[in-house]
PDB file of C-alpha atoms in Angstrom:
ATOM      1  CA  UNK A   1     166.858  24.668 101.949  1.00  0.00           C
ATOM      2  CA  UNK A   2     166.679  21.221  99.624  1.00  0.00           C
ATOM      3  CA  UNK A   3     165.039  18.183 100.064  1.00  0.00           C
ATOM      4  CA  UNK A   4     166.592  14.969  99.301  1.00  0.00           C
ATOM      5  CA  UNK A   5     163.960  14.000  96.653  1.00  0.00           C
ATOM      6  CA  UNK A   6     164.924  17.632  94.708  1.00  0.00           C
ATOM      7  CA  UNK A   7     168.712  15.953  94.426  1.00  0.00           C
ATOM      8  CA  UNK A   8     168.875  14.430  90.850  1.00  0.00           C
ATOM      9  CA  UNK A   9     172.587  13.599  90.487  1.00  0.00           C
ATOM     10  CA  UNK A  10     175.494  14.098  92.906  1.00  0.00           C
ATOM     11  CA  UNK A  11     179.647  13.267  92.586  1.00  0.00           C
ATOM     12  CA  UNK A  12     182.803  14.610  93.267  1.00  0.00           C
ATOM     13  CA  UNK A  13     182.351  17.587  90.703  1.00  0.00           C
ATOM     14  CA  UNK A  14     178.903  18.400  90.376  1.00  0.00           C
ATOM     15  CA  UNK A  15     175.283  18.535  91.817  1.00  0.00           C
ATOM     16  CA  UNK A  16     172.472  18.339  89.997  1.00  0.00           C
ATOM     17  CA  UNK A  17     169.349  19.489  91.269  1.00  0.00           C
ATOM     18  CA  UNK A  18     165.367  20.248  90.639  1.00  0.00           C
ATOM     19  CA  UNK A  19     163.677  23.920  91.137  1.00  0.00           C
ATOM     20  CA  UNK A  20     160.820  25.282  90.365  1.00  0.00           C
ATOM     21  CA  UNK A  21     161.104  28.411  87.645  1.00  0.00           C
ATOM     22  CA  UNK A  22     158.161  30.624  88.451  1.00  0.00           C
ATOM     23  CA  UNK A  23     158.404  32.598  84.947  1.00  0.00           C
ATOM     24  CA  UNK A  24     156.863  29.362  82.970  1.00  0.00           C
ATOM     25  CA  UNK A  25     153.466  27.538  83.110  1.00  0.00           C
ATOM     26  CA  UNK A  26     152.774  23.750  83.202  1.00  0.00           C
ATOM     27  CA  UNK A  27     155.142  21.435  82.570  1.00  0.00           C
ATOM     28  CA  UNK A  28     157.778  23.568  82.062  1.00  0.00           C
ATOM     29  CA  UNK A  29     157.866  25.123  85.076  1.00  0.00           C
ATOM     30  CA  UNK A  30     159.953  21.986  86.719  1.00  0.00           C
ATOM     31  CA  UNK A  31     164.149  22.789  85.561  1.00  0.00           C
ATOM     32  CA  UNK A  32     166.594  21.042  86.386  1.00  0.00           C
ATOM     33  CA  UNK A  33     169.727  22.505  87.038  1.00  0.00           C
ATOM     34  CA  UNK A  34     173.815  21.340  87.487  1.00  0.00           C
ATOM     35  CA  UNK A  35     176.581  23.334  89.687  1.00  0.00           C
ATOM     36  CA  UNK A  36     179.577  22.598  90.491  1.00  0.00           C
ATOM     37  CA  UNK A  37     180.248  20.983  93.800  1.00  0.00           C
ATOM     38  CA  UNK A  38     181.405  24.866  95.196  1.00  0.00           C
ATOM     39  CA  UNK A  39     178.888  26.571  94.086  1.00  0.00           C
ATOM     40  CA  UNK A  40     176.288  24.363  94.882  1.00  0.00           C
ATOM     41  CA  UNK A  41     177.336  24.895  98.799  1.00  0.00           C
ATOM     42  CA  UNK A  42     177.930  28.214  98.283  1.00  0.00           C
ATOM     43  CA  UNK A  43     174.502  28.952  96.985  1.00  0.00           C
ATOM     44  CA  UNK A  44     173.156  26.178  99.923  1.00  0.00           C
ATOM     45  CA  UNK A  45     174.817  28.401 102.826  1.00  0.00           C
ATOM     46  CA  UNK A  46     173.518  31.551 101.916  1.00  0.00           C
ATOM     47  CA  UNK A  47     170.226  30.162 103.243  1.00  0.00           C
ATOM     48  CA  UNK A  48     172.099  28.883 106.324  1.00  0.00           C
ATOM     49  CA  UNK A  49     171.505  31.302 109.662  1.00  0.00           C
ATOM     50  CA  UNK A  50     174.337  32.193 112.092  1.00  0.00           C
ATOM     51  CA  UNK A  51     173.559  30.954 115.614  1.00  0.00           C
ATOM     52  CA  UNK A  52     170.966  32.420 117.603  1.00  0.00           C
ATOM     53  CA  UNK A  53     169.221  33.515 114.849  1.00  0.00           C
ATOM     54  CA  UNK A  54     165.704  32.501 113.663  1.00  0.00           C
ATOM     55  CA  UNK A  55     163.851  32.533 110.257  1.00  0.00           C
ATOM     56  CA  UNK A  56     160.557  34.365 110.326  1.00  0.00           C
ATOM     57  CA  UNK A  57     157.549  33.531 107.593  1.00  0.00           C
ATOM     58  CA  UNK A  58     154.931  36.065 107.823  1.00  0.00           C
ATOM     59  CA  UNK A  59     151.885  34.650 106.450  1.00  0.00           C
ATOM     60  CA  UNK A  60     148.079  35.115 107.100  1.00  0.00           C
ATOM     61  CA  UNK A  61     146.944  38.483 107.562  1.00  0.00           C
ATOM     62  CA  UNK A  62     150.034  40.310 107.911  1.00  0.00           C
ATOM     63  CA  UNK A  63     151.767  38.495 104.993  1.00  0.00           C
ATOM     64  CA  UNK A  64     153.078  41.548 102.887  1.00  0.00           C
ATOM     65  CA  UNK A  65     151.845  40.739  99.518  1.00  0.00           C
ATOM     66  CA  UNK A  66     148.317  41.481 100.640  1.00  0.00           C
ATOM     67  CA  UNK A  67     148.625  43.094 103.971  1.00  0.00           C
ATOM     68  CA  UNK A  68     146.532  46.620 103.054  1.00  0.00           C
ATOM     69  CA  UNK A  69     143.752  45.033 101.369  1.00  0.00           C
ATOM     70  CA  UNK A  70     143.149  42.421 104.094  1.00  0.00           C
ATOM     71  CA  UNK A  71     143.602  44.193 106.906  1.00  0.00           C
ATOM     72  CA  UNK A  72     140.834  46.649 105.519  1.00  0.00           C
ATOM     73  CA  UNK A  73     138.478  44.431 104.776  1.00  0.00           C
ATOM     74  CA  UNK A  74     139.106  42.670 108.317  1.00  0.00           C
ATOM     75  CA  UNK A  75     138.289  46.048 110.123  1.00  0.00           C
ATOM     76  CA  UNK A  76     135.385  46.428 107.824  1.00  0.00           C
ATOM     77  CA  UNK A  77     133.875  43.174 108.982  1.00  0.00           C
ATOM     78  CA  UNK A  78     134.860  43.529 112.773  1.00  0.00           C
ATOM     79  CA  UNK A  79     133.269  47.533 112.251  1.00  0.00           C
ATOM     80  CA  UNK A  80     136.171  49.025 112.859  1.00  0.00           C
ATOM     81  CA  UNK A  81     137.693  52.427 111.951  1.00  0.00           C
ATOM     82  CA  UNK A  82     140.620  52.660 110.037  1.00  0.00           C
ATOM     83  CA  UNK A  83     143.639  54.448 111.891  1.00  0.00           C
ATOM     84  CA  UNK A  84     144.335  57.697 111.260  1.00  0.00           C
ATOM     85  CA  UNK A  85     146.949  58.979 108.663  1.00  0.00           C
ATOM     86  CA  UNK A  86     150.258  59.941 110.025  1.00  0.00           C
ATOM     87  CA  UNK A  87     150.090  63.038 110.810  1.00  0.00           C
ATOM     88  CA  UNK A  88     153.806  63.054 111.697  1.00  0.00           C
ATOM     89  CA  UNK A  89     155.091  62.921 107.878  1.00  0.00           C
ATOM     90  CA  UNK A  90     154.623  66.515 107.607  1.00  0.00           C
ATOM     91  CA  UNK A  91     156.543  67.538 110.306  1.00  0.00           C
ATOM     92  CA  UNK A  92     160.231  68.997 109.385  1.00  0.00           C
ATOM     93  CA  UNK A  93     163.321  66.660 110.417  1.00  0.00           C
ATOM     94  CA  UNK A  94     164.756  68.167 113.491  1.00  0.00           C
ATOM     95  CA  UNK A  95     167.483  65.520 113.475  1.00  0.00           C
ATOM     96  CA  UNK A  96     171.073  66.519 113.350  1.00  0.00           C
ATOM     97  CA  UNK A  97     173.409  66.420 110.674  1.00  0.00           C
ATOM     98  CA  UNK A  98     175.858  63.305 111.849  1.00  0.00           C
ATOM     99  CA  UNK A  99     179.222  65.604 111.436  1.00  0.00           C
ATOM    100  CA  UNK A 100     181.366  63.141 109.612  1.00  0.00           C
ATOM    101  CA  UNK A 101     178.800  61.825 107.160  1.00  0.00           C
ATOM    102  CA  UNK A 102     175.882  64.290 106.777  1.00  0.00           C
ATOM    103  CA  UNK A 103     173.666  61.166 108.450  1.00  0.00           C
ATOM    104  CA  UNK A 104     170.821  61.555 111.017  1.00  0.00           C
ATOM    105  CA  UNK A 105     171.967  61.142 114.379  1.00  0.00           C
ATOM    106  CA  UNK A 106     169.850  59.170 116.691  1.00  0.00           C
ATOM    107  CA  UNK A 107     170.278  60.781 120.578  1.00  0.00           C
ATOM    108  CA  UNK A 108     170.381  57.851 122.689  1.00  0.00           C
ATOM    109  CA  UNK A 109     170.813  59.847 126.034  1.00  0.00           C
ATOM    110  CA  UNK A 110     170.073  63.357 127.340  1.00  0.00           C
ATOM    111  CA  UNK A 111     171.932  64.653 130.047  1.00  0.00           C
ATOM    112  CA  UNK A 112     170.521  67.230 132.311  1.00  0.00           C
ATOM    113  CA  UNK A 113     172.991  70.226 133.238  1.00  0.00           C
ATOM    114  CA  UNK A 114     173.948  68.962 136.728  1.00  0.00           C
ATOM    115  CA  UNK A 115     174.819  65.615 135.121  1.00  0.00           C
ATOM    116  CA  UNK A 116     178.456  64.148 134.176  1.00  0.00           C
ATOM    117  CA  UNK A 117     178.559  61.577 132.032  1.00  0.00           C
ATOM    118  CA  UNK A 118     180.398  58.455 133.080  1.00  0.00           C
ATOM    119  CA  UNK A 119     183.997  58.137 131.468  1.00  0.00           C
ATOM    120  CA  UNK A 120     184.629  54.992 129.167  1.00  0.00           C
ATOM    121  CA  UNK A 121     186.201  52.209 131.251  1.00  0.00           C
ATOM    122  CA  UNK A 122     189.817  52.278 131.067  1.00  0.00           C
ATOM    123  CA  UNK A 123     191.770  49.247 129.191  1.00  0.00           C
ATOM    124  CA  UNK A 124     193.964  46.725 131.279  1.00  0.00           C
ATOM    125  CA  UNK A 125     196.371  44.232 129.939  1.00  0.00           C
TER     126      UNK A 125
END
């Protein structure tokens, strides 16, 4: 999202705006930048979420920039063991082949022999 104070210049045609270009230092860093009116609410609802939905910052010690190194030292200082490796990576894929696109099928049910699956519900008008 923008703040208000990040608007420089607004009319019918064009917004212009301040942002912050992380590949300078000092001074520099602060760009200003004009759109047109489109693409400047284009580019604003791409950050927009669809209803229901909820933006999630991860920060602290399970922010994923530094996530390894601080959760080891954390279990160093509390005195505890690391978990053990995955032993599962070296397993063979037992999945099956989706038949239509070669993709790994996910079973979602097992049936037992004696079993019938229930038939789709039928459509009404």
């Amino acid at each position: 999202m923008i703040s208000n104070s990040r608007l420089l210049r607004i009319d019918d045609a064009e917004v212009t705006f301040r942002y912050k270009d992380y590949r300078r230092n000092g001074a520099d860093r602060q760009q200003a930048m004009t759109l047109t009116a489109d693409e400047f609410i284009r580019r604003f609802l791409l950050h927009v979420l669809l209803k229901g939905f909820h933006r999630i910052r991860h920060r602290g010690l399970l922010a994923s920039s530094a996530r390894k190194t601080i959760l080891a030292r954390a279990r160093k200082l509390l005195g505890i063991a690391s978990p053990p490796a995955d032993t599962f990576k070296d397993l063979p894929d037992v999945r099956p082949p989706c038949p239509c696109c070669g993709g790994h099928m996910v079973i979602i049910e097992n049936f037992e022999r004696w079993q019938q699956p229930r038939a789709p519900p039928q459509a009404t008008l």
